[in-house]
Amino acid sequence: MSEFRIHHDVNELLSLLRVHGGEGAEVYIELLQKNRTPYVTTNVSAHSAKVKIAEFSRTPEDFLKKYDELKSKNTRHLDSLVYLLSKLTEDKETLHYLQQNAKERAELAANAATSSSTTFSIPTSTSKMSLQELEELRKQLGSVTANSSTQQPLELTRKILRDKQNKKNSGQPIPVFPSWVYERPALIGDFLIGTSLSTDTTVPIGTLPLASQESMIVEDLLYVLIGVDGRYITAQALVGRQSRAFSLDPNLDLSIKELVTRILPVAASYSAVTRFIEEKSSFEYGQVNHALAAAMRTLIKEYMILITQLEHLQRQGLLSLQKLWFYIQPTMRTLEILASLATSVDKGECMGGSTLSLLHDKTFNYTGDSQAQELCLYLTKAASVPYFEILEKWIYRGIINDPYSEFMVEEHELQKEKIQEDYNDKYWDQRYTVVQQQIPSFLQKMADKILSTGKYLNVVRECGRDVTCPVAKEVIYTLKERAYVEQIEKAYNYASKVLLDFLMEEKELVAHLRSIKHYFLMDQGDFFVHFMDLTEEELKKPVDDIITTRLEALLELALRMSTANTDPFKDDLKIDLMPHDLITQLLRVLAIETKQEKAIISADPTELTLSGLEAFSFDYIVKWPLSLIINRKALTRYQMLFRHMFYCKHVERQLCNVWISNKTAKQFSLHSAKWFAGAFTLRQRMLNFVQNIQYYMMFEVMEPTWHILEKNLKLRFTQSMKLDSEMERLTLEHGTMLGPPTEEERAEEAAKKKLTNKLLAEHADNLHLTSGFEATINKFDSNFSTHLLDLLDKLSVYSTNDCEHSMLNIIYRLDFNGFYTERLEHMSAERSQKAPPLLPCLAVPAQ
């Protein structure tokens, strides 16, 4: 289970239990992450857990009945849930809390019901029905009820399945049997209630001698065993999904009746299997159930051959009731297993993979009973053939041919054209998804790889290339899971290689990633110098006043004037003005799946108008199929990194501009040179901080991580990657496309500088007297020192407690001469004094 899933489930559980306050979900999440271990239930552990809950329950019969019902439906993870419940019965504190919570919720429900009942009133009717209309309505309702209790459920089920399948396979309607197949019940092979074998007068069997009674009953049994009512043994009407019951003549001799009641379960099993075969042979129930029904029909044919042979003996007078009982002994166990499987599939409404899961579990549970296991193995192999045909097409060619929605992978209709416009990973995540209930239990561990294998091949196929796995081999059902694992692993490795080679060779994945690195991770220094020089004035404006087309034109100009001009994908870079600043964007991301999410999303936008610098970001156009990898989520992460780095670069430029103005101020003899020194020192400390932070992020965090990414790509890529050609260095003297300045322009610029310096000299001495310059500098210095010390202190704690030793590098760079060391040690001493003493219950005993 992923960390995100744990967060979601814990928050949902707390919400259902209506838990408010306390320490929040984080405490429980941390405990689960530390203590979670995989647990595999066995028959022994599941049985002991079931017994423990039954002993604990006030109504053990109801619990066991419900457990057997869910087990017969092949409910997923039932034993794991029962094991969890058995563990809860041992936790008194949790039980007390759950009981209290249930009591409170019951009281709230009762109060709500009481309040609603007091305000409820029957609406008055403005029109009345006549007695004739009322009687007609009663007849219609009666006919509907009568019809729904007989044939309506099966017809309705088939219609629902047929409509669902036709909707999925538009243009290719599912074939159906002609209506006369369902209108002629005599074709089914099961009992026809209300009919009799013959119109002859039946002789009361109680008046016949014992030998005659036995002969009559043997004849009746031979008919009943093939689904035809006899004279003295008749089938009762079915009620719901119950097993078939029979009525015996009450005058039958008790000794004969006792043996007949032992034989009749064979007829009941035959009836259940026959109904299953006829029902599941319809196209609507899918290919797996159809194959299972066909395999059962083969076994029923062998059973019918046995009955025919017994009829031949009966005509010769050589078949007694005891001999009949002896001859059907081997078939009795077979029909019992077939009926059990048919009933389980029917109750669980199983199709496709869920049917195979049930069959596999039954086969595995019959370990020790070789005859029963061999029978189940035969049925599972037969039923798995159409499923494995779909699986083979998926993992070997990337094609899904699943008209009856039986496969574990489901295809959804999505258009790649829309994906190209939004270039997110919706196509990858939602085009093909796993249907949990259709995963056979013997393929559960490989479900993710099966999904990915077909996806990889499908992506290549969608790009116009036909692919077929060269190691394709027929998948055959077996109890040894290693056979599936090896075949799926080979197909997965081939699909991975094909897709990776396709993306890296034909679609130039590495080159696109490098292009993104150039712009979003700011490793093209000359490009950003040109771009920020060109857009500085424009980005100072409020974001609503910025003309996007002007920024796009300046971006193109900067790209053409720098080494980025050699980038073949430079035209994919675009301007994006975000609706919120970086901090708000980060808060929105961190608030996902938390209580604060709704408040942050629905909050009013900030009253402060964003500047272009705060809203500015790059965007990148990614085309199919690279959009599966460089998706919107990945680009959003790159954008957040870029916005942070870009703003740091802007601050550095501003501090460098201050340095230039400081250089100009030093040319004059100022009476206030003393307080200028503090400003110079503060500027230098700020500049040192910004430059070192940028260095750490770029060269100690992002650059090593980038090399790891490239190394991993090279390890997976079997052929050498094509390197980009060397970038040409372009140098322009003036920074525009107008060429170098003329002599007249140089003279004009020198005159402007001279006038500016004169004004600065006259204004500098009066600055601190009129605007409190010295106090402002001292305030900036105090704030900067406080925040920097707090940052260094947190970095020190983080590097020590969480063993993030790489943080020490930035600490040493920012405090390279020990200027802040003394104050940091003082803060550490104060923190250790304020820390509470270790609680006895948390102390770790000595080993």
Short mmCIF file of N, CA, C and O in Angstrom, two decimals, residues 563-641:
data_model
loop_
_atom_site.label_atom_id
_atom_site.label_comp_id
_atom_site.label_asym_id
_atom_site.label_seq_id
_atom_site.Cartn_x
_atom_site.Cartn_y
_atom_site.Cartn_z
N THR A 563 23.29 30.73 -26.52
CA THR A 563 23.64 29.37 -26.94
C THR A 563 22.42 28.47 -27.05
O THR A 563 22.50 27.39 -27.64
N ALA A 564 21.30 28.90 -26.49
CA ALA A 564 20.06 28.12 -26.63
C ALA A 564 19.59 28.05 -28.07
O ALA A 564 18.71 27.25 -28.40
N ASN A 565 20.18 28.86 -28.92
CA ASN A 565 19.80 28.84 -30.34
C ASN A 565 20.08 27.50 -31.00
O ASN A 565 19.48 27.15 -32.01
N THR A 566 21.04 26.74 -30.42
CA THR A 566 21.36 25.42 -30.99
C THR A 566 20.43 24.32 -30.50
O THR A 566 20.53 23.19 -30.96
N ASP A 567 19.54 24.64 -29.57
CA ASP A 567 18.61 23.64 -29.03
C ASP A 567 17.52 23.37 -30.07
O ASP A 567 16.77 24.27 -30.44
N PRO A 568 17.39 22.12 -30.57
CA PRO A 568 16.38 21.85 -31.60
C PRO A 568 14.95 21.95 -31.09
O PRO A 568 14.01 22.00 -31.88
N PHE A 569 14.77 21.95 -29.77
CA PHE A 569 13.42 21.97 -29.20
C PHE A 569 13.11 23.31 -28.51
O PHE A 569 12.20 23.38 -27.68
N LYS A 570 13.86 24.35 -28.85
CA LYS A 570 13.67 25.64 -28.18
C LYS A 570 12.30 26.24 -28.46
O LYS A 570 11.77 26.99 -27.64
N ASP A 571 11.70 25.89 -29.60
CA ASP A 571 10.39 26.45 -29.93
C ASP A 571 9.27 25.85 -29.08
O ASP A 571 8.14 26.37 -29.11
N ASP A 572 9.55 24.77 -28.35
CA ASP A 572 8.55 24.18 -27.46
C ASP A 572 8.43 24.94 -26.14
O ASP A 572 7.52 24.67 -25.35
N LEU A 573 9.36 25.88 -25.88
CA LEU A 573 9.34 26.66 -24.64
C LEU A 573 8.34 27.80 -24.78
O LEU A 573 8.36 28.53 -25.77
N LYS A 574 7.48 27.94 -23.77
CA LYS A 574 6.45 28.98 -23.79
C LYS A 574 6.42 29.73 -22.47
O LYS A 574 6.99 29.31 -21.47
N ILE A 575 5.74 30.89 -22.49
CA ILE A 575 5.55 31.71 -21.29
C ILE A 575 4.26 31.32 -20.60
O ILE A 575 3.24 31.08 -21.26
N ASP A 576 4.28 31.27 -19.27
CA ASP A 576 3.08 30.95 -18.50
C ASP A 576 3.01 31.90 -17.31
O ASP A 576 3.91 31.91 -16.46
N LEU A 577 1.99 32.73 -17.24
CA LEU A 577 1.77 33.62 -16.11
C LEU A 577 0.76 32.96 -15.17
O LEU A 577 -0.43 32.84 -15.50
N MET A 578 1.23 32.51 -14.01
CA MET A 578 0.40 31.74 -13.09
C MET A 578 -0.58 32.64 -12.35
O MET A 578 -0.31 33.82 -12.11
N PRO A 579 -1.73 32.12 -11.93
CA PRO A 579 -2.73 32.94 -11.21
C PRO A 579 -2.40 33.16 -9.73
O PRO A 579 -3.10 33.91 -9.06
N HIS A 580 -1.35 32.48 -9.21
CA HIS A 580 -0.99 32.65 -7.81
C HIS A 580 0.52 32.53 -7.68
O HIS A 580 1.21 32.02 -8.57
N ASP A 581 1.02 32.97 -6.54
CA ASP A 581 2.46 32.93 -6.33
C ASP A 581 2.91 31.53 -5.95
O ASP A 581 2.10 30.61 -5.79
N LEU A 582 4.23 31.35 -5.81
CA LEU A 582 4.79 30.02 -5.55
C LEU A 582 4.35 29.46 -4.22
O LEU A 582 4.03 28.27 -4.10
N ILE A 583 4.30 30.30 -3.17
CA ILE A 583 3.91 29.82 -1.84
C ILE A 583 2.49 29.28 -1.87
O ILE A 583 2.19 28.21 -1.33
N THR A 584 1.59 30.00 -2.53
CA THR A 584 0.20 29.53 -2.63
C THR A 584 0.12 28.21 -3.40
O THR A 584 -0.63 27.31 -3.04
N GLN A 585 0.90 28.11 -4.46
CA GLN A 585 0.92 26.87 -5.24
C GLN A 585 1.39 25.70 -4.40
O GLN A 585 0.81 24.60 -4.44
N LEU A 586 2.43 25.91 -3.61
CA LEU A 586 2.93 24.84 -2.73
C LEU A 586 1.90 24.46 -1.68
O LEU A 586 1.70 23.28 -1.38
N LEU A 587 1.21 25.44 -1.12
CA LEU A 587 0.19 25.16 -0.11
C LEU A 587 -0.97 24.36 -0.71
O LEU A 587 -1.52 23.46 -0.06
N ARG A 588 -1.34 24.67 -1.94
CA ARG A 588 -2.41 23.92 -2.59
C ARG A 588 -2.01 22.47 -2.82
O ARG A 588 -2.83 21.55 -2.70
N VAL A 589 -0.74 22.25 -3.16
CA VAL A 589 -0.26 20.88 -3.35
C VAL A 589 -0.22 20.13 -2.03
O VAL A 589 -0.67 18.97 -1.93
N LEU A 590 0.28 20.77 -0.98
CA LEU A 590 0.40 20.10 0.31
C LEU A 590 -0.95 19.85 0.96
O LEU A 590 -1.07 18.98 1.82
N ALA A 591 -1.96 20.61 0.56
CA ALA A 591 -3.28 20.47 1.18
C ALA A 591 -4.13 19.37 0.55
O ALA A 591 -5.23 19.12 1.01
N ILE A 592 -3.62 18.71 -0.48
CA ILE A 592 -4.39 17.65 -1.15
C ILE A 592 -4.68 16.52 -0.16
O ILE A 592 -3.80 16.08 0.58
N GLU A 593 -5.94 16.07 -0.15
CA GLU A 593 -6.39 14.98 0.73
C GLU A 593 -6.25 15.34 2.21
O GLU A 593 -5.99 14.47 3.05
N THR A 594 -6.38 16.61 2.56
CA THR A 594 -6.36 17.03 3.96
C THR A 594 -7.60 17.87 4.22
O THR A 594 -8.34 18.25 3.31
N LYS A 595 -7.82 18.21 5.50
CA LYS A 595 -8.97 19.01 5.86
C LYS A 595 -8.86 20.45 5.34
O LYS A 595 -9.86 21.12 5.15
N GLN A 596 -7.62 20.90 5.12
CA GLN A 596 -7.43 22.27 4.67
C GLN A 596 -7.64 22.43 3.17
O GLN A 596 -7.65 23.55 2.66
N GLU A 597 -7.80 21.30 2.44
CA GLU A 597 -7.86 21.40 0.98
C GLU A 597 -9.02 22.25 0.51
O GLU A 597 -8.86 23.15 -0.31
N LYS A 598 -10.20 22.02 1.05
CA LYS A 598 -11.37 22.75 0.61
C LYS A 598 -11.25 24.23 0.94
O LYS A 598 -11.61 25.10 0.14
N ALA A 599 -10.70 24.53 2.12
CA ALA A 599 -10.57 25.93 2.52
C ALA A 599 -9.60 26.69 1.63
O ALA A 599 -9.85 27.82 1.24
N ILE A 600 -8.49 26.02 1.27
CA ILE A 600 -7.48 26.70 0.45
C ILE A 600 -7.99 26.88 -0.98
O ILE A 600 -7.80 27.93 -1.59
N ILE A 601 -8.67 25.87 -1.51
CA ILE A 601 -9.15 25.97 -2.89
C ILE A 601 -10.25 27.02 -3.02
O ILE A 601 -10.30 27.79 -3.98
N SER A 602 -11.15 27.08 -2.01
CA SER A 602 -12.26 28.02 -2.08
C SER A 602 -11.93 29.39 -1.52
O SER A 602 -12.78 30.27 -1.50
N ALA A 603 -10.70 29.59 -1.04
CA ALA A 603 -10.32 30.87 -0.45
C ALA A 603 -10.26 31.95 -1.53
O ALA A 603 -9.97 31.69 -2.69
N ASP A 604 -10.54 33.18 -1.11
CA ASP A 604 -10.45 34.30 -2.04
C ASP A 604 -9.01 34.56 -2.40
O ASP A 604 -8.10 34.38 -1.59
N PRO A 605 -8.75 35.03 -3.63
CA PRO A 605 -7.37 35.35 -4.01
C PRO A 605 -6.83 36.50 -3.17
O PRO A 605 -7.58 37.30 -2.63
N THR A 606 -5.52 36.54 -3.07
CA THR A 606 -4.89 37.56 -2.24
C THR A 606 -5.23 38.96 -2.74
O THR A 606 -5.42 39.20 -3.93
N GLU A 607 -5.34 39.87 -1.79
CA GLU A 607 -5.67 41.24 -2.15
C GLU A 607 -4.50 41.93 -2.85
O GLU A 607 -4.69 42.87 -3.60
N LEU A 608 -3.28 41.47 -2.57
CA LEU A 608 -2.12 42.07 -3.20
C LEU A 608 -2.04 41.63 -4.66
O LEU A 608 -2.18 40.46 -4.97
N THR A 609 -1.80 42.59 -5.52
CA THR A 609 -1.69 42.29 -6.95
C THR A 609 -0.34 41.65 -7.21
O THR A 609 0.70 42.14 -6.78
N LEU A 610 -0.36 40.52 -7.93
CA LEU A 610 0.89 39.85 -8.26
C LEU A 610 1.66 40.65 -9.30
O LEU A 610 1.08 41.19 -10.24
N SER A 611 2.96 40.70 -9.11
CA SER A 611 3.81 41.28 -10.14
C SER A 611 4.15 40.21 -11.16
O SER A 611 3.92 39.01 -10.94
N GLY A 612 4.69 40.64 -12.27
CA GLY A 612 5.07 39.67 -13.29
C GLY A 612 6.11 38.70 -12.80
O GLY A 612 6.08 37.51 -13.15
N LEU A 613 7.04 39.17 -11.96
CA LEU A 613 8.08 38.29 -11.42
C LEU A 613 7.49 37.20 -10.55
O LEU A 613 7.94 36.05 -10.58
N GLU A 614 6.46 37.52 -9.76
CA GLU A 614 5.86 36.54 -8.87
C GLU A 614 5.00 35.53 -9.62
O GLU A 614 4.84 34.40 -9.17
N ALA A 615 4.44 35.95 -10.75
CA ALA A 615 3.56 35.06 -11.50
C ALA A 615 4.27 34.34 -12.64
O ALA A 615 3.73 33.40 -13.20
N PHE A 616 5.49 34.76 -12.96
CA PHE A 616 6.16 34.26 -14.16
C PHE A 616 6.62 32.81 -14.00
O PHE A 616 7.12 32.40 -12.95
N SER A 617 6.46 32.06 -15.09
CA SER A 617 7.00 30.70 -15.16
C SER A 617 7.11 30.31 -16.63
O SER A 617 6.48 30.92 -17.50
N PHE A 618 7.91 29.30 -16.88
CA PHE A 618 7.99 28.72 -18.22
C PHE A 618 7.01 27.56 -18.33
O PHE A 618 6.64 26.94 -17.33
N ASP A 619 6.60 27.27 -19.55
CA ASP A 619 5.83 26.06 -19.84
C ASP A 619 6.48 25.39 -21.03
O ASP A 619 7.30 25.99 -21.74
N TYR A 620 6.11 24.13 -21.28
CA TYR A 620 6.80 23.35 -22.31
C TYR A 620 5.78 22.50 -23.04
O TYR A 620 4.95 21.82 -22.42
N ILE A 621 5.82 22.54 -24.36
CA ILE A 621 4.89 21.74 -25.18
C ILE A 621 5.49 20.35 -25.37
O ILE A 621 6.61 20.21 -25.88
N VAL A 622 4.75 19.35 -24.95
CA VAL A 622 5.21 17.95 -25.08
C VAL A 622 4.21 17.20 -25.94
O VAL A 622 3.01 17.25 -25.70
N LYS A 623 4.69 16.50 -26.93
CA LYS A 623 3.83 15.78 -27.86
C LYS A 623 3.79 14.29 -27.50
O LYS A 623 4.65 13.77 -26.81
N TRP A 624 2.74 13.65 -27.99
CA TRP A 624 2.57 12.21 -27.81
C TRP A 624 3.68 11.47 -28.55
O TRP A 624 4.05 11.85 -29.64
N PRO A 625 4.28 10.39 -27.99
CA PRO A 625 3.95 9.74 -26.71
C PRO A 625 4.84 10.19 -25.55
O PRO A 625 4.76 9.63 -24.47
N LEU A 626 5.70 11.21 -25.78
CA LEU A 626 6.54 11.68 -24.68
C LEU A 626 5.72 12.28 -23.55
O LEU A 626 6.19 12.37 -22.41
N SER A 627 4.49 12.69 -23.86
CA SER A 627 3.63 13.25 -22.81
C SER A 627 3.26 12.24 -21.75
O SER A 627 2.81 12.60 -20.66
N LEU A 628 3.45 10.95 -22.05
CA LEU A 628 3.22 9.92 -21.02
C LEU A 628 4.26 10.00 -19.92
O LEU A 628 3.99 9.67 -18.77
N ILE A 629 5.49 10.43 -20.28
CA ILE A 629 6.58 10.51 -19.31
C ILE A 629 6.71 11.94 -18.79
O ILE A 629 6.70 12.19 -17.59
N ILE A 630 6.84 12.89 -19.73
CA ILE A 630 6.93 14.30 -19.33
C ILE A 630 5.50 14.82 -19.27
O ILE A 630 5.03 15.56 -20.14
N ASN A 631 4.78 14.42 -18.23
CA ASN A 631 3.37 14.75 -18.13
C ASN A 631 3.17 16.04 -17.33
O ASN A 631 4.12 16.68 -16.91
N ARG A 632 1.92 16.39 -17.14
CA ARG A 632 1.62 17.64 -16.44
C ARG A 632 2.12 17.63 -15.00
O ARG A 632 2.59 18.66 -14.49
N LYS A 633 2.05 16.50 -14.34
CA LYS A 633 2.56 16.43 -12.97
C LYS A 633 4.05 16.70 -12.91
O LYS A 633 4.54 17.45 -12.04
N ALA A 634 4.79 16.09 -13.84
CA ALA A 634 6.24 16.30 -13.86
C ALA A 634 6.56 17.75 -14.19
O ALA A 634 7.44 18.37 -13.57
N LEU A 635 5.85 18.33 -15.17
CA LEU A 635 6.11 19.71 -15.54
C LEU A 635 5.77 20.68 -14.41
O LEU A 635 6.42 21.71 -14.24
N THR A 636 4.74 20.36 -13.63
CA THR A 636 4.39 21.21 -12.49
C THR A 636 5.52 21.23 -11.48
O THR A 636 5.85 22.28 -10.91
N ARG A 637 6.15 20.08 -11.26
CA ARG A 637 7.29 20.04 -10.34
C ARG A 637 8.45 20.88 -10.89
O ARG A 637 9.11 21.62 -10.15
N TYR A 638 8.72 20.73 -12.17
CA TYR A 638 9.77 21.54 -12.78
C TYR A 638 9.44 23.03 -12.68
O TYR A 638 10.33 23.86 -12.45
N GLN A 639 8.17 23.38 -12.87
CA GLN A 639 7.77 24.78 -12.78
C GLN A 639 8.01 25.35 -11.38
O GLN A 639 8.49 26.48 -11.24
N MET A 640 7.68 24.58 -10.36
CA MET A 640 7.89 25.08 -8.99
C MET A 640 9.37 25.27 -8.69
O MET A 640 9.76 26.25 -8.05
N LEU A 641 10.19 24.32 -9.15
CA LEU A 641 11.64 24.50 -8.98
C LEU A 641 12.12 25.75 -9.73
O LEU A 641 12.90 26.54 -9.19
#
